[in-house]
JSON list of C-alpha atoms in Angstrom, two decimals:
[
{"chain": "A", "resi": 890, "resn": "UNK", "atom": "CA", "xyz": [26.85, -15.57, 18.79]},
{"chain": "A", "resi": 891, "resn": "UNK", "atom": "CA", "xyz": [29.58, -16.50, 21.11]},
{"chain": "A", "resi": 892, "resn": "UNK", "atom": "CA", "xyz": [33.38, -16.19, 20.54]},
{"chain": "A", "resi": 893, "resn": "UNK", "atom": "CA", "xyz": [34.97, -19.47, 20.80]},
{"chain": "A", "resi": 894, "resn": "UNK", "atom": "CA", "xyz": [38.75, -18.52, 22.48]},
{"chain": "A", "resi": 895, "resn": "UNK", "atom": "CA", "xyz": [40.03, -21.60, 22.26]},
{"chain": "A", "resi": 896, "resn": "UNK", "atom": "CA", "xyz": [38.87, -22.69, 18.66]},
{"chain": "A", "resi": 897, "resn": "UNK", "atom": "CA", "xyz": [39.07, -18.82, 17.47]},
{"chain": "A", "resi": 898, "resn": "UNK", "atom": "CA", "xyz": [36.06, -18.99, 15.77]},
{"chain": "A", "resi": 899, "resn": "UNK", "atom": "CA", "xyz": [32.43, -17.62, 16.38]},
{"chain": "A", "resi": 900, "resn": "UNK", "atom": "CA", "xyz": [30.08, -20.30, 17.27]},
{"chain": "A", "resi": 901, "resn": "UNK", "atom": "CA", "xyz": [25.81, -19.64, 17.24]},
{"chain": "A", "resi": 902, "resn": "UNK", "atom": "CA", "xyz": [23.21, -17.44, 15.26]},
{"chain": "A", "resi": 903, "resn": "UNK", "atom": "CA", "xyz": [23.68, -13.54, 14.75]},
{"chain": "A", "resi": 904, "resn": "UNK", "atom": "CA", "xyz": [20.79, -11.86, 16.51]},
{"chain": "A", "resi": 905, "resn": "UNK", "atom": "CA", "xyz": [19.05, -10.25, 13.78]},
{"chain": "A", "resi": 906, "resn": "UNK", "atom": "CA", "xyz": [15.78, -9.13, 12.70]},
{"chain": "A", "resi": 907, "resn": "UNK", "atom": "CA", "xyz": [15.81, -8.10, 9.07]},
{"chain": "A", "resi": 908, "resn": "UNK", "atom": "CA", "xyz": [17.59, -9.30, 5.82]},
{"chain": "A", "resi": 909, "resn": "UNK", "atom": "CA", "xyz": [18.92, -5.46, 5.95]},
{"chain": "A", "resi": 910, "resn": "UNK", "atom": "CA", "xyz": [20.95, -6.32, 8.92]},
{"chain": "A", "resi": 911, "resn": "UNK", "atom": "CA", "xyz": [22.27, -8.88, 7.54]},
{"chain": "A", "resi": 912, "resn": "UNK", "atom": "CA", "xyz": [23.49, -7.29, 4.53]},
{"chain": "A", "resi": 913, "resn": "UNK", "atom": "CA", "xyz": [24.59, -4.43, 6.71]},
{"chain": "A", "resi": 914, "resn": "UNK", "atom": "CA", "xyz": [26.83, -7.29, 8.15]},
{"chain": "A", "resi": 915, "resn": "UNK", "atom": "CA", "xyz": [28.11, -8.03, 4.93]},
{"chain": "A", "resi": 916, "resn": "UNK", "atom": "CA", "xyz": [26.59, -11.36, 4.95]},
{"chain": "A", "resi": 917, "resn": "UNK", "atom": "CA", "xyz": [24.20, -13.22, 2.92]},
{"chain": "A", "resi": 918, "resn": "UNK", "atom": "CA", "xyz": [21.16, -15.71, 4.36]},
{"chain": "A", "resi": 919, "resn": "UNK", "atom": "CA", "xyz": [23.04, -18.62, 2.77]},
{"chain": "A", "resi": 920, "resn": "UNK", "atom": "CA", "xyz": [25.32, -18.56, 5.29]},
{"chain": "A", "resi": 921, "resn": "UNK", "atom": "CA", "xyz": [23.32, -19.09, 8.12]},
{"chain": "A", "resi": 922, "resn": "UNK", "atom": "CA", "xyz": [22.76, -23.02, 8.57]},
{"chain": "A", "resi": 923, "resn": "UNK", "atom": "CA", "xyz": [19.40, -23.91, 6.92]},
{"chain": "A", "resi": 924, "resn": "UNK", "atom": "CA", "xyz": [18.74, -26.34, 10.25]},
{"chain": "A", "resi": 925, "resn": "UNK", "atom": "CA", "xyz": [18.99, -22.76, 12.25]},
{"chain": "A", "resi": 926, "resn": "UNK", "atom": "CA", "xyz": [15.75, -20.91, 13.27]},
{"chain": "A", "resi": 927, "resn": "UNK", "atom": "CA", "xyz": [17.22, -17.64, 13.00]},
{"chain": "A", "resi": 928, "resn": "UNK", "atom": "CA", "xyz": [16.97, -17.69, 9.08]},
{"chain": "A", "resi": 929, "resn": "UNK", "atom": "CA", "xyz": [13.30, -18.77, 9.20]},
{"chain": "A", "resi": 930, "resn": "UNK", "atom": "CA", "xyz": [12.77, -15.78, 11.81]},
{"chain": "A", "resi": 931, "resn": "UNK", "atom": "CA", "xyz": [14.24, -13.59, 9.61]},
{"chain": "A", "resi": 932, "resn": "UNK", "atom": "CA", "xyz": [12.50, -14.07, 6.44]},
{"chain": "A", "resi": 933, "resn": "UNK", "atom": "CA", "xyz": [9.10, -14.56, 8.83]},
{"chain": "A", "resi": 934, "resn": "UNK", "atom": "CA", "xyz": [10.06, -10.90, 10.24]},
{"chain": "A", "resi": 935, "resn": "UNK", "atom": "CA", "xyz": [10.95, -9.73, 6.23]},
{"chain": "A", "resi": 936, "resn": "UNK", "atom": "CA", "xyz": [7.43, -10.92, 5.42]},
{"chain": "A", "resi": 937, "resn": "UNK", "atom": "CA", "xyz": [5.97, -9.21, 7.92]},
{"chain": "A", "resi": 938, "resn": "UNK", "atom": "CA", "xyz": [7.52, -6.27, 7.61]},
{"chain": "A", "resi": 939, "resn": "UNK", "atom": "CA", "xyz": [6.38, -6.24, 3.63]},
{"chain": "A", "resi": 940, "resn": "UNK", "atom": "CA", "xyz": [2.86, -6.78, 4.95]},
{"chain": "A", "resi": 941, "resn": "UNK", "atom": "CA", "xyz": [2.55, -3.71, 7.13]},
{"chain": "A", "resi": 942, "resn": "UNK", "atom": "CA", "xyz": [3.92, -1.52, 4.52]},
{"chain": "A", "resi": 943, "resn": "UNK", "atom": "CA", "xyz": [1.42, -2.98, 2.41]},
{"chain": "A", "resi": 944, "resn": "UNK", "atom": "CA", "xyz": [-1.44, -2.17, 4.63]},
{"chain": "A", "resi": 945, "resn": "UNK", "atom": "CA", "xyz": [0.09, 1.21, 5.17]},
{"chain": "A", "resi": 946, "resn": "UNK", "atom": "CA", "xyz": [-0.01, 2.01, 1.59]},
{"chain": "A", "resi": 947, "resn": "UNK", "atom": "CA", "xyz": [-3.88, 0.62, 1.54]},
{"chain": "A", "resi": 948, "resn": "UNK", "atom": "CA", "xyz": [-4.73, 3.05, 4.43]},
{"chain": "A", "resi": 949, "resn": "UNK", "atom": "CA", "xyz": [-2.92, 5.74, 1.82]},
{"chain": "A", "resi": 950, "resn": "UNK", "atom": "CA", "xyz": [-4.81, 4.95, -0.95]},
{"chain": "A", "resi": 951, "resn": "UNK", "atom": "CA", "xyz": [-8.00, 4.91, 1.03]},
{"chain": "A", "resi": 952, "resn": "UNK", "atom": "CA", "xyz": [-7.60, 8.34, 2.33]},
{"chain": "A", "resi": 953, "resn": "UNK", "atom": "CA", "xyz": [-6.64, 9.68, -1.40]},
{"chain": "A", "resi": 954, "resn": "UNK", "atom": "CA", "xyz": [-9.84, 7.90, -2.61]},
{"chain": "A", "resi": 955, "resn": "UNK", "atom": "CA", "xyz": [-12.22, 9.41, -0.28]},
{"chain": "A", "resi": 956, "resn": "UNK", "atom": "CA", "xyz": [-10.89, 13.09, -0.58]},
{"chain": "A", "resi": 957, "resn": "UNK", "atom": "CA", "xyz": [-10.86, 11.94, -4.33]},
{"chain": "A", "resi": 958, "resn": "UNK", "atom": "CA", "xyz": [-14.75, 10.95, -4.21]},
{"chain": "A", "resi": 959, "resn": "UNK", "atom": "CA", "xyz": [-15.36, 14.55, -2.01]},
{"chain": "A", "resi": 960, "resn": "UNK", "atom": "CA", "xyz": [-13.99, 16.44, -4.39]},
{"chain": "A", "resi": 961, "resn": "UNK", "atom": "CA", "xyz": [-16.08, 14.74, -7.00]},
{"chain": "A", "resi": 962, "resn": "UNK", "atom": "CA", "xyz": [-19.39, 15.43, -5.36]},
{"chain": "A", "resi": 963, "resn": "UNK", "atom": "CA", "xyz": [-18.50, 19.02, -5.07]},
{"chain": "A", "resi": 964, "resn": "UNK", "atom": "CA", "xyz": [-17.77, 18.99, -8.77]},
{"chain": "A", "resi": 965, "resn": "UNK", "atom": "CA", "xyz": [-20.95, 16.87, -9.25]},
{"chain": "A", "resi": 966, "resn": "UNK", "atom": "CA", "xyz": [-23.28, 19.38, -7.61]},
{"chain": "A", "resi": 967, "resn": "UNK", "atom": "CA", "xyz": [-21.07, 22.40, -8.76]},
{"chain": "A", "resi": 968, "resn": "UNK", "atom": "CA", "xyz": [-21.98, 21.20, -12.14]},
{"chain": "A", "resi": 969, "resn": "UNK", "atom": "CA", "xyz": [-25.79, 20.26, -11.91]},
{"chain": "A", "resi": 970, "resn": "UNK", "atom": "CA", "xyz": [-26.05, 23.67, -10.40]},
{"chain": "A", "resi": 971, "resn": "UNK", "atom": "CA", "xyz": [-24.39, 25.29, -13.74]},
{"chain": "A", "resi": 972, "resn": "UNK", "atom": "CA", "xyz": [-26.65, 22.93, -15.80]},
{"chain": "A", "resi": 973, "resn": "UNK", "atom": "CA", "xyz": [-29.95, 23.76, -13.84]},
{"chain": "A", "resi": 974, "resn": "UNK", "atom": "CA", "xyz": [-28.92, 27.20, -14.28]},
{"chain": "A", "resi": 975, "resn": "UNK", "atom": "CA", "xyz": [-28.31, 27.69, -17.96]},
{"chain": "A", "resi": 976, "resn": "UNK", "atom": "CA", "xyz": [-31.10, 25.48, -19.19]},
{"chain": "A", "resi": 977, "resn": "UNK", "atom": "CA", "xyz": [-35.03, 24.88, -18.24]},
{"chain": "A", "resi": 978, "resn": "UNK", "atom": "CA", "xyz": [-34.98, 22.68, -15.42]},
{"chain": "A", "resi": 979, "resn": "UNK", "atom": "CA", "xyz": [-37.24, 19.84, -17.62]},
{"chain": "A", "resi": 980, "resn": "UNK", "atom": "CA", "xyz": [-34.33, 19.33, -19.59]},
{"chain": "A", "resi": 981, "resn": "UNK", "atom": "CA", "xyz": [-31.46, 19.62, -17.15]},
{"chain": "A", "resi": 982, "resn": "UNK", "atom": "CA", "xyz": [-33.33, 16.95, -15.49]},
{"chain": "A", "resi": 983, "resn": "UNK", "atom": "CA", "xyz": [-33.73, 15.05, -18.55]},
{"chain": "A", "resi": 984, "resn": "UNK", "atom": "CA", "xyz": [-30.14, 15.22, -19.03]},
{"chain": "A", "resi": 985, "resn": "UNK", "atom": "CA", "xyz": [-29.04, 14.29, -15.93]},
{"chain": "A", "resi": 986, "resn": "UNK", "atom": "CA", "xyz": [-31.06, 11.00, -16.14]},
{"chain": "A", "resi": 987, "resn": "UNK", "atom": "CA", "xyz": [-28.91, 10.24, -19.48]},
{"chain": "A", "resi": 988, "resn": "UNK", "atom": "CA", "xyz": [-32.36, 10.62, -21.57]},
{"chain": "A", "resi": 989, "resn": "UNK", "atom": "CA", "xyz": [-31.80, 12.67, -24.63]},
{"chain": "A", "resi": 990, "resn": "UNK", "atom": "CA", "xyz": [-34.76, 14.49, -26.70]},
{"chain": "A", "resi": 991, "resn": "UNK", "atom": "CA", "xyz": [-34.74, 13.57, -30.20]},
{"chain": "A", "resi": 992, "resn": "UNK", "atom": "CA", "xyz": [-35.64, 16.40, -32.64]},
{"chain": "A", "resi": 993, "resn": "UNK", "atom": "CA", "xyz": [-37.56, 15.84, -35.95]},
{"chain": "A", "resi": 994, "resn": "UNK", "atom": "CA", "xyz": [-35.70, 16.96, -38.66]},
{"chain": "A", "resi": 995, "resn": "UNK", "atom": "CA", "xyz": [-39.23, 16.76, -40.99]}
]
């Protein structure tokens, strides 16, 4: 942007990178001319920053899932060990396989 002393006004585009900077200057995207590339650059950069934030969130969630998966494996091993120590091995194996023995009531 350039201050034009002779006309008492500012000419040109503001040097901004985000909508936040525009808001900090108490301005709005609508105040930038539609043909001005600054408008497009601000919006593109805003989209890029949002995509980066989403990518960072996904990375954090992946780390959380890995930790939860490891914890689940530890719990599964603990449960299997407990199952094998409290029941006969053949019964424990059938339970792990999901096969339930049916007892005849007759």
